[in-house]
PDB file of C-alpha atoms in Angstrom:
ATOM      1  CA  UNK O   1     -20.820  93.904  -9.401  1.00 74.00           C
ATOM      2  CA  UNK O   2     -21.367  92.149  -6.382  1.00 80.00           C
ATOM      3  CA  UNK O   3     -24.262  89.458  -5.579  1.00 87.00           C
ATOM      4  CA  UNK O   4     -25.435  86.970  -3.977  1.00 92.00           C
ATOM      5  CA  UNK O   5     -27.367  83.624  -3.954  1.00 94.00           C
ATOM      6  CA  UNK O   6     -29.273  81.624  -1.299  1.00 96.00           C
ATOM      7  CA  UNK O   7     -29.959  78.420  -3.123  1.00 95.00           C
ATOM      8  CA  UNK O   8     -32.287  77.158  -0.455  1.00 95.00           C
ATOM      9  CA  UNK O   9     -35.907  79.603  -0.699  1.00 94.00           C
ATOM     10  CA  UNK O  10     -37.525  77.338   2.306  1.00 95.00           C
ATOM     11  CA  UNK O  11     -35.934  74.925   4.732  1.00 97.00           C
ATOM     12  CA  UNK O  12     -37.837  72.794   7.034  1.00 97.00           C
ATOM     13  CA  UNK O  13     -35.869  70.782   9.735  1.00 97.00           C
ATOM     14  CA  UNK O  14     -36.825  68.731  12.692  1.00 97.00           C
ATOM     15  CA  UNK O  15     -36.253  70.422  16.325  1.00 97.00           C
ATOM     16  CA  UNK O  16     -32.876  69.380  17.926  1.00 97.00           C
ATOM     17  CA  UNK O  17     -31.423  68.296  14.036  1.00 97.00           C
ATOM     18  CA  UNK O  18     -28.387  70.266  12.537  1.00 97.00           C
ATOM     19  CA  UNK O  19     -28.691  72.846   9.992  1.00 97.00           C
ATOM     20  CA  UNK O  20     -26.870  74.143   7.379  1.00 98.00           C
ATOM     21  CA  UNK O  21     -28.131  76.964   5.213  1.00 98.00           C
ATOM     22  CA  UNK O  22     -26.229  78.207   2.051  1.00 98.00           C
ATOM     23  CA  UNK O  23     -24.706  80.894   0.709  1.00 97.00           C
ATOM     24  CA  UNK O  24     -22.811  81.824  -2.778  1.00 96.00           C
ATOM     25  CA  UNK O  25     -21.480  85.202  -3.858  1.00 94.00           C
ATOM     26  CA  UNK O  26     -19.961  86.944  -6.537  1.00 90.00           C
ATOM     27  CA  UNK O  27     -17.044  89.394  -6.133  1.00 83.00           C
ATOM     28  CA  UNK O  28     -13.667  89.989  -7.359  1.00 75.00           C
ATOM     29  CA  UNK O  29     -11.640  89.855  -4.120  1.00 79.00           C
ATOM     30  CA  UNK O  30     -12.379  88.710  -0.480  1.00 80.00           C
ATOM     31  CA  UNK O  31     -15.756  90.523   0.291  1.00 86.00           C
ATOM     32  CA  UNK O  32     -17.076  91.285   3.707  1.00 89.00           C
ATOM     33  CA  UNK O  33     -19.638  88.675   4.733  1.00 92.00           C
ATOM     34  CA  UNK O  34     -22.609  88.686   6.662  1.00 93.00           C
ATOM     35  CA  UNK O  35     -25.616  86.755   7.873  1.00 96.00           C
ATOM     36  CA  UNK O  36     -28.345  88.189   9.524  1.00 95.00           C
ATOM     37  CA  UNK O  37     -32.047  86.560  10.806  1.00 96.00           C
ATOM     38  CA  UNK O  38     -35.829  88.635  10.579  1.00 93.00           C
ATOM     39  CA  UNK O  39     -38.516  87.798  12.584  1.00 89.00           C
ATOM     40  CA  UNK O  40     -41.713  88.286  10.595  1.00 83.00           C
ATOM     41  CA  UNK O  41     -42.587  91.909  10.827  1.00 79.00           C
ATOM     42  CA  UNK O  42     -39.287  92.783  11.982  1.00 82.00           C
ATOM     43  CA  UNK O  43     -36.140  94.219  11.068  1.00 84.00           C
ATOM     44  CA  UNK O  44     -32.669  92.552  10.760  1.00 90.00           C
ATOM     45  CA  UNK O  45     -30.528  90.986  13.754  1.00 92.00           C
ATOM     46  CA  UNK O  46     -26.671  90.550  13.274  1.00 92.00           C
ATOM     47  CA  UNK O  47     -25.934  86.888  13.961  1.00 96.00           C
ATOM     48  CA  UNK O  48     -22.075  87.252  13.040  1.00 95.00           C
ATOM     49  CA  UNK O  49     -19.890  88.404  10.160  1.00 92.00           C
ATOM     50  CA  UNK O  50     -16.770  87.688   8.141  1.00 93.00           C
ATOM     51  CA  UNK O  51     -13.975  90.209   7.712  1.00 88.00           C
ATOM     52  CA  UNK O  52     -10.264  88.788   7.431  1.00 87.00           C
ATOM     53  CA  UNK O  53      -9.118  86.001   9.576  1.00 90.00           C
ATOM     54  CA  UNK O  54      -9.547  82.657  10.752  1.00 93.00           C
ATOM     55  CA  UNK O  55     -12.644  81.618   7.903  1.00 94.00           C
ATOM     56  CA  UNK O  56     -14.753  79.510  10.928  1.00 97.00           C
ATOM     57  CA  UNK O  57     -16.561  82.308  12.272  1.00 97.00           C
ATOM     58  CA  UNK O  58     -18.623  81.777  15.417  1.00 97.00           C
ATOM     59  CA  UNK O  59     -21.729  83.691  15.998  1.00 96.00           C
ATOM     60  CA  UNK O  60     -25.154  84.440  18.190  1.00 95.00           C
ATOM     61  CA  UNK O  61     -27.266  82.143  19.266  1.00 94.00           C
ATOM     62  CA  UNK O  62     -25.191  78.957  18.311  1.00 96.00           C
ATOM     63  CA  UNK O  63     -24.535  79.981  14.903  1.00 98.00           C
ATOM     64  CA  UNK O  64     -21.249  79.466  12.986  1.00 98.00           C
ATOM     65  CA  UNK O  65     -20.230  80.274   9.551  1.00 98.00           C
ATOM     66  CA  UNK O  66     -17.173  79.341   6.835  1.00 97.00           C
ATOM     67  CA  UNK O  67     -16.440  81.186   4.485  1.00 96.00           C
ATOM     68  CA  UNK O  68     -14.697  78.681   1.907  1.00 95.00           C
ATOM     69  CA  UNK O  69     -12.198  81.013  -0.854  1.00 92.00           C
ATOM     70  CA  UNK O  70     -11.994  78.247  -3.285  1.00 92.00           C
ATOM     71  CA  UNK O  71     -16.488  77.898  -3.340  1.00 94.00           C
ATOM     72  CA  UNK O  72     -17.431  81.523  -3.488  1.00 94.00           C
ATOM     73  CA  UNK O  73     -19.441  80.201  -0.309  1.00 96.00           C
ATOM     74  CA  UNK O  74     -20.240  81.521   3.451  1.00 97.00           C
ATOM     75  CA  UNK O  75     -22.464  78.868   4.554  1.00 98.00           C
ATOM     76  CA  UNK O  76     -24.402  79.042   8.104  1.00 98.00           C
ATOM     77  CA  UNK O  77     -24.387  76.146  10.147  1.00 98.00           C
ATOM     78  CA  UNK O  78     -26.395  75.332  13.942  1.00 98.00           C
ATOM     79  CA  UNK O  79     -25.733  71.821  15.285  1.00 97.00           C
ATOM     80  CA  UNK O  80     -29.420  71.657  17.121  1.00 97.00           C
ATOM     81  CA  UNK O  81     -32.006  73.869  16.352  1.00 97.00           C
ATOM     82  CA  UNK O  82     -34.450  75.106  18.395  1.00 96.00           C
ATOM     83  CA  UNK O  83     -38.082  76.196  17.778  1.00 95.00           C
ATOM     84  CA  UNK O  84     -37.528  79.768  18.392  1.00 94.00           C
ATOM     85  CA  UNK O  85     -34.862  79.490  15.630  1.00 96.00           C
ATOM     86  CA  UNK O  86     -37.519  79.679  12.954  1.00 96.00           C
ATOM     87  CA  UNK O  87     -37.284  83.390  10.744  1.00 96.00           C
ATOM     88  CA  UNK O  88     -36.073  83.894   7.771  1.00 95.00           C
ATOM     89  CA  UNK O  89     -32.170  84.222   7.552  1.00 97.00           C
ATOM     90  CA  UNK O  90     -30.284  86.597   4.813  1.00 95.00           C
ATOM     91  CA  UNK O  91     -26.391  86.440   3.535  1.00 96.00           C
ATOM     92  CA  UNK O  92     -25.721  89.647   2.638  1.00 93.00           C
ATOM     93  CA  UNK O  93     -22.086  90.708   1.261  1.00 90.00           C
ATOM     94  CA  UNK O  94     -20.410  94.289   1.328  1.00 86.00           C
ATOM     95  CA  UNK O  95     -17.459  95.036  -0.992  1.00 77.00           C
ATOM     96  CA  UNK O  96     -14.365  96.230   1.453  1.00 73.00           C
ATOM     97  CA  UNK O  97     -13.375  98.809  -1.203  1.00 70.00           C
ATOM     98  CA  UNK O  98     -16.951 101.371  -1.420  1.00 66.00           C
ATOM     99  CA  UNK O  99     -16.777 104.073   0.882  1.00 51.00           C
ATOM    100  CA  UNK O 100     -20.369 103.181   2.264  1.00 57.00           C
ATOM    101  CA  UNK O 101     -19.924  99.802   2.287  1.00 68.00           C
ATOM    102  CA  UNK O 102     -23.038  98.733   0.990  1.00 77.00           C
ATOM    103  CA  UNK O 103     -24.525  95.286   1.668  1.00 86.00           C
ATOM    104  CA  UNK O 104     -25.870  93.615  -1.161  1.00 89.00           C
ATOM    105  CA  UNK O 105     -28.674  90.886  -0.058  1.00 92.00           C
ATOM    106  CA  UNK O 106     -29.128  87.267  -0.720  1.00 93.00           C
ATOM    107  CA  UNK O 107     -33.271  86.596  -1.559  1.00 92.00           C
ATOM    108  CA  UNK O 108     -33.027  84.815   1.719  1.00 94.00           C
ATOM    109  CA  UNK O 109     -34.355  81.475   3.276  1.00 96.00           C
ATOM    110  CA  UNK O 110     -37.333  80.627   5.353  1.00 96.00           C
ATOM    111  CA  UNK O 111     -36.557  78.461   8.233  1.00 97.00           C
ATOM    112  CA  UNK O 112     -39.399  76.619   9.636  1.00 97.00           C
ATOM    113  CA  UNK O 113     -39.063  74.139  12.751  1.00 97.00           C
ATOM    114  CA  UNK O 114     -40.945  71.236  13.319  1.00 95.00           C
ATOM    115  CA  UNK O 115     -41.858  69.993  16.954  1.00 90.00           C
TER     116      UNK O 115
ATOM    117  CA  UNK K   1     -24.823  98.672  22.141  1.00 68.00           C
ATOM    118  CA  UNK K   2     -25.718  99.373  18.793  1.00 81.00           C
ATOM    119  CA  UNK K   3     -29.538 100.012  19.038  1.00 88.00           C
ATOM    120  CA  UNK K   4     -31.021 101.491  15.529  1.00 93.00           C
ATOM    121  CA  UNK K   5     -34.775 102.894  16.491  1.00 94.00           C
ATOM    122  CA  UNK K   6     -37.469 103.725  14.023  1.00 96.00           C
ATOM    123  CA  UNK K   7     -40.543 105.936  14.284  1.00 96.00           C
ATOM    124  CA  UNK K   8     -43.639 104.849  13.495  1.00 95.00           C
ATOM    125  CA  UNK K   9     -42.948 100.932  13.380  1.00 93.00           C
ATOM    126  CA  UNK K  10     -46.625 101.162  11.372  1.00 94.00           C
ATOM    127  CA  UNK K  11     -48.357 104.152   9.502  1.00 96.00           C
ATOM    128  CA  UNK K  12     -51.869 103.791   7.327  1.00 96.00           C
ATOM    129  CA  UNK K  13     -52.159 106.941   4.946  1.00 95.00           C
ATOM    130  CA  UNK K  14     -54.817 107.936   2.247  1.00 95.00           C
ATOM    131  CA  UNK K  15     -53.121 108.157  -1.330  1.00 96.00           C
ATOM    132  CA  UNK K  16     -51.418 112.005  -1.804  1.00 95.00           C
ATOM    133  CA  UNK K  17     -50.297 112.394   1.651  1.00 95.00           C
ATOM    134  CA  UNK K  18     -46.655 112.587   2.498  1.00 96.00           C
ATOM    135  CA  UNK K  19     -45.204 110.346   5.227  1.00 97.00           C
ATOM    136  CA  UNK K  20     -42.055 111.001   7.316  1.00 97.00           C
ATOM    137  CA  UNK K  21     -40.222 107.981   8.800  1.00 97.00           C
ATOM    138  CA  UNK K  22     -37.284 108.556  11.236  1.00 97.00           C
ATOM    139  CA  UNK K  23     -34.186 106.611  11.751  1.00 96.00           C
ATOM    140  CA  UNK K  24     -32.331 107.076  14.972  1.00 96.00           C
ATOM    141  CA  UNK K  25     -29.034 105.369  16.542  1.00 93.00           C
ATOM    142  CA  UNK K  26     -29.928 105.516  20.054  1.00 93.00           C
ATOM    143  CA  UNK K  27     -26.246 104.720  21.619  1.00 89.00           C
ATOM    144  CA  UNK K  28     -23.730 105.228  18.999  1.00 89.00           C
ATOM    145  CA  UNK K  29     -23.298 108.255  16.517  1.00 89.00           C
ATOM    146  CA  UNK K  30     -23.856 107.161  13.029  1.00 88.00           C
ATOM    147  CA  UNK K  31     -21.811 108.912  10.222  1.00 83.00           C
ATOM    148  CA  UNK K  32     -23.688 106.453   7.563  1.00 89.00           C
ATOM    149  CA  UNK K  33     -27.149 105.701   7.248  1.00 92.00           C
ATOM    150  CA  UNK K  34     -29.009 103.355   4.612  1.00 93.00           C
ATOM    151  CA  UNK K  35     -32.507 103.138   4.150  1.00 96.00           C
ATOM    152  CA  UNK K  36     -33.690  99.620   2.266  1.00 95.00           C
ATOM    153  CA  UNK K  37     -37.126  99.008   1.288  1.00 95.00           C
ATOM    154  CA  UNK K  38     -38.778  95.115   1.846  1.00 91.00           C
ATOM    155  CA  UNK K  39     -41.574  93.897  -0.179  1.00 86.00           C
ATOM    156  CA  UNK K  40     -43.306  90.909   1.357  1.00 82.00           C
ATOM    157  CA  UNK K  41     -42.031  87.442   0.749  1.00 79.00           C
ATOM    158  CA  UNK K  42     -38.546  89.287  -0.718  1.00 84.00           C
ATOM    159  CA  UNK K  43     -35.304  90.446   0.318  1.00 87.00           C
ATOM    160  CA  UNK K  44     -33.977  94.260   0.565  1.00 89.00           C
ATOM    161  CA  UNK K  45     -33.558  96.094  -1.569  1.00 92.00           C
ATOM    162  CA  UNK K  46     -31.092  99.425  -1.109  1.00 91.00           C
ATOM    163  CA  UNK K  47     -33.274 102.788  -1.594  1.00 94.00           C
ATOM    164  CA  UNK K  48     -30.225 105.153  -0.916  1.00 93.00           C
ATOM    165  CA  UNK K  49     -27.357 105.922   1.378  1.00 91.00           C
ATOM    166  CA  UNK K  50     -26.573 109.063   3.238  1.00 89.00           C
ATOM    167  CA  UNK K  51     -23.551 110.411   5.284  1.00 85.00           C
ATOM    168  CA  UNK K  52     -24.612 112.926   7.996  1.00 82.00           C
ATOM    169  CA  UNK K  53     -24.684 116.492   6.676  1.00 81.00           C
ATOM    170  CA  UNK K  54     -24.701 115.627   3.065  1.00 84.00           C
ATOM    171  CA  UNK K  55     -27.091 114.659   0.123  1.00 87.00           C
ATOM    172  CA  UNK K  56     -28.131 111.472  -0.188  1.00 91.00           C
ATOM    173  CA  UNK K  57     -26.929 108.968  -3.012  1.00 91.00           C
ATOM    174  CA  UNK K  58     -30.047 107.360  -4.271  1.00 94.00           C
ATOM    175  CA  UNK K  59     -29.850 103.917  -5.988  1.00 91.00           C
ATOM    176  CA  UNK K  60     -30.618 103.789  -9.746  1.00 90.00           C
ATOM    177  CA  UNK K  61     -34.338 103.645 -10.090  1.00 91.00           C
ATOM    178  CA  UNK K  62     -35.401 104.861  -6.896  1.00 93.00           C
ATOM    179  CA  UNK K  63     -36.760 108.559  -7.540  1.00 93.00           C
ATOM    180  CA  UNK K  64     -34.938 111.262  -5.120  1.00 92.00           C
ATOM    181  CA  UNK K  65     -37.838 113.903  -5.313  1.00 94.00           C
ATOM    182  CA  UNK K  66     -40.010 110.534  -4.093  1.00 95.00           C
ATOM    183  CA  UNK K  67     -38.219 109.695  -1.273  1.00 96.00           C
ATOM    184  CA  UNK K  68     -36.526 112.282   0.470  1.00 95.00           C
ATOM    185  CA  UNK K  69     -33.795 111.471   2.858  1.00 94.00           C
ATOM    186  CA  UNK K  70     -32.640 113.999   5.632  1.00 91.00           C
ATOM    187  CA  UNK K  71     -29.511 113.045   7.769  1.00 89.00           C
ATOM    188  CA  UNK K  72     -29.216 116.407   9.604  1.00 83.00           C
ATOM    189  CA  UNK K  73     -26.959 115.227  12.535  1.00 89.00           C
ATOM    190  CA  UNK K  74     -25.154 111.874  13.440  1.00 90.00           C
ATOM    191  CA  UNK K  75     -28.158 110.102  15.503  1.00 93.00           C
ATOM    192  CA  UNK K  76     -31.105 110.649  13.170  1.00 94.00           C
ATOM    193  CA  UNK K  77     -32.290 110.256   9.570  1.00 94.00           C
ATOM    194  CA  UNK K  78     -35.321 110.830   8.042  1.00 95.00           C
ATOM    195  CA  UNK K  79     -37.154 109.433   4.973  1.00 97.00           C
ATOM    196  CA  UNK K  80     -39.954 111.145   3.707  1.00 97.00           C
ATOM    197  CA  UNK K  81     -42.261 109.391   1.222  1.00 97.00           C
ATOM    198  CA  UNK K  82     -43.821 112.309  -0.863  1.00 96.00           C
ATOM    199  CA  UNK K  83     -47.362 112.577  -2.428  1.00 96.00           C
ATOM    200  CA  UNK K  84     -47.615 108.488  -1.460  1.00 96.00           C
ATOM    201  CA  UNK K  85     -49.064 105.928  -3.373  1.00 95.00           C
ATOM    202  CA  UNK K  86     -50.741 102.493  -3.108  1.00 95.00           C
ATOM    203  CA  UNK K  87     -47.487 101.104  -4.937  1.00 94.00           C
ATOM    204  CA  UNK K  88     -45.352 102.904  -2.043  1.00 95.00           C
ATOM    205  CA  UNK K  89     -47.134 100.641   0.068  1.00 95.00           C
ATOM    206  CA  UNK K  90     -44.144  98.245   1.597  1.00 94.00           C
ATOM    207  CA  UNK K  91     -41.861  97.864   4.808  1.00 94.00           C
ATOM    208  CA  UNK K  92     -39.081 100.269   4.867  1.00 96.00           C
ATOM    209  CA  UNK K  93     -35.925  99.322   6.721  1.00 95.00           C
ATOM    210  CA  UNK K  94     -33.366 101.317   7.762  1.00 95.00           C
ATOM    211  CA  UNK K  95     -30.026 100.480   8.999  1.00 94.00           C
ATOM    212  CA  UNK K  96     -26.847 103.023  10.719  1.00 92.00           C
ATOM    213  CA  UNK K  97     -22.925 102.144  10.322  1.00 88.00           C
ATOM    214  CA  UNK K  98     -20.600 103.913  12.458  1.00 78.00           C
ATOM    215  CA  UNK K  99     -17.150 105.516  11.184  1.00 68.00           C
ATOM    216  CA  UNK K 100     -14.959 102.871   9.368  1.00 63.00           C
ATOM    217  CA  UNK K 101     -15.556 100.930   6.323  1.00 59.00           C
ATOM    218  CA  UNK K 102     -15.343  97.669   8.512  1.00 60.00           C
ATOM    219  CA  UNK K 103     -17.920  98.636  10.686  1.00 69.00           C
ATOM    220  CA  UNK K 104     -21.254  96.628  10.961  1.00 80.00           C
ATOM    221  CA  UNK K 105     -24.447  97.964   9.952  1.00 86.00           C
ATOM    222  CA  UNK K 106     -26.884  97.772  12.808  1.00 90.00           C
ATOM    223  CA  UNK K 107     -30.772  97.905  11.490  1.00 92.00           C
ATOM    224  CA  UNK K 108     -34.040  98.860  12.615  1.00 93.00           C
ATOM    225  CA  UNK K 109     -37.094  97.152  13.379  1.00 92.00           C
ATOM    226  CA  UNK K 110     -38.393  98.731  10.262  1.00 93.00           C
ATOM    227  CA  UNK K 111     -41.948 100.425   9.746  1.00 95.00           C
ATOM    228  CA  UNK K 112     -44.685  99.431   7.363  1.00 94.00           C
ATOM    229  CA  UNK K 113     -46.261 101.478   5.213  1.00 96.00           C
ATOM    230  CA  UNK K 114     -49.650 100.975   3.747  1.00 96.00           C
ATOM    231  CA  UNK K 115     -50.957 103.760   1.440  1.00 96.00           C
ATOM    232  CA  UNK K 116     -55.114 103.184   0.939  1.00 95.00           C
TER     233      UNK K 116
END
């Protein structure tokens, strides 16, 4: 069975300082990767995704991602954050071989900016 | 592209009354809908998934006499939360794919449900 792990439950960083928020997952083969960002009382946005391909994937909003083989690991990365950047962010995995592609959720991590 | 609507966005029912939430893609036709459900503070969790005209497959533990889905055509699906209770009470998300496996899911802005 697939799943996956977001180490990090809350992250505070400065405004304008890099980030880097991680992600591990368990699956047999390659997976399809995701990460997507909720507002509070809102539902998800897409900020980019991982198929097949070159593994430095670039995203929304100045977002990138790498998804590393040999650490089970699709890590999001922003060099400068801005306040509005502050949500809570979810990995989420889908196996390539179920029909409906399901997406299997990380437990997520709160970004919160400080001025 | 890609919007995913969802009707209401908040509903407040007495306990023993059924609520209806609907799931539309506005500009793409969706041959695979999920719904998830969100507690607060947690991350979702899949309630079923259903392929336009055809039953629903539920996740284990989530009753399918509970939580009726409908997909009658490929822009709208429907969850119905039957004979609701406080412990239905939650923020229910739902989320449209279009044809291929490799496709994105695209979500809504979810609605939240409070059952008194």
């Amino acid at each position: 069975a697939q799943s996956v792990t977001q180490p990090d439950i809350h992250i505070t960083v400065s405004e304008g300082a890099s980030l880097e928020l991680r992600c591990n997952y368990s699956y047999g083969a390659t997976p399809y990767l995701f990460w997507y960002v909720q507002s509070p009382g809102q539902g998800l946005q897409l900020l980019l995704k991982y198929f097949s391909g070159d593994t430095l994937v670039q995203g929304i909003k100045g977002f990138e991602a790498e998804f590393k083989r040999s650490q089970s690991s699709f890590n999001l990365r922003k060099p400068s954050v801005h306040w509005s950047d502050a949500a809570e962010y979810f990995c989420a995995v889908g196996n390539p071989n179920n029909a409906g592609n399901m997406l299997t959720f990380g437990g997520g991590t709160r970004l919160m900016v400080k001025p | 592209g890609a919007v995913v609507s969802q009707h209401p966005s908040r509903v407040i029912c007495k306990s023993g009354t059924s609520v209806k939430i609907e799931c539309r893609s506005l500009d793409f036709q969706a041959t695979t809908m999920f719904w998830y459900r969100q507690f607060p503070k947690q991350s979702l969790m899949l309630m079923a998934t259903s392929n336009e005209g055809s039953k629903a497959t539920y996740e284990q533990g989530v009753e399918k006499d509970k939580f009726l889905i409908n997909h009658a055509s490929l822009t709208l699906s429907t969850l119905t939360v039957t004979s609701a209770h406080p412990e239905d009470s939650s923020f229910y998300i739902c989320s449209a794919r279009r044809g291929t496996n490799t496709d994105t899911q695209y979500f809504g802005p979810g609605t939240r449900l409070t059952v008194l």
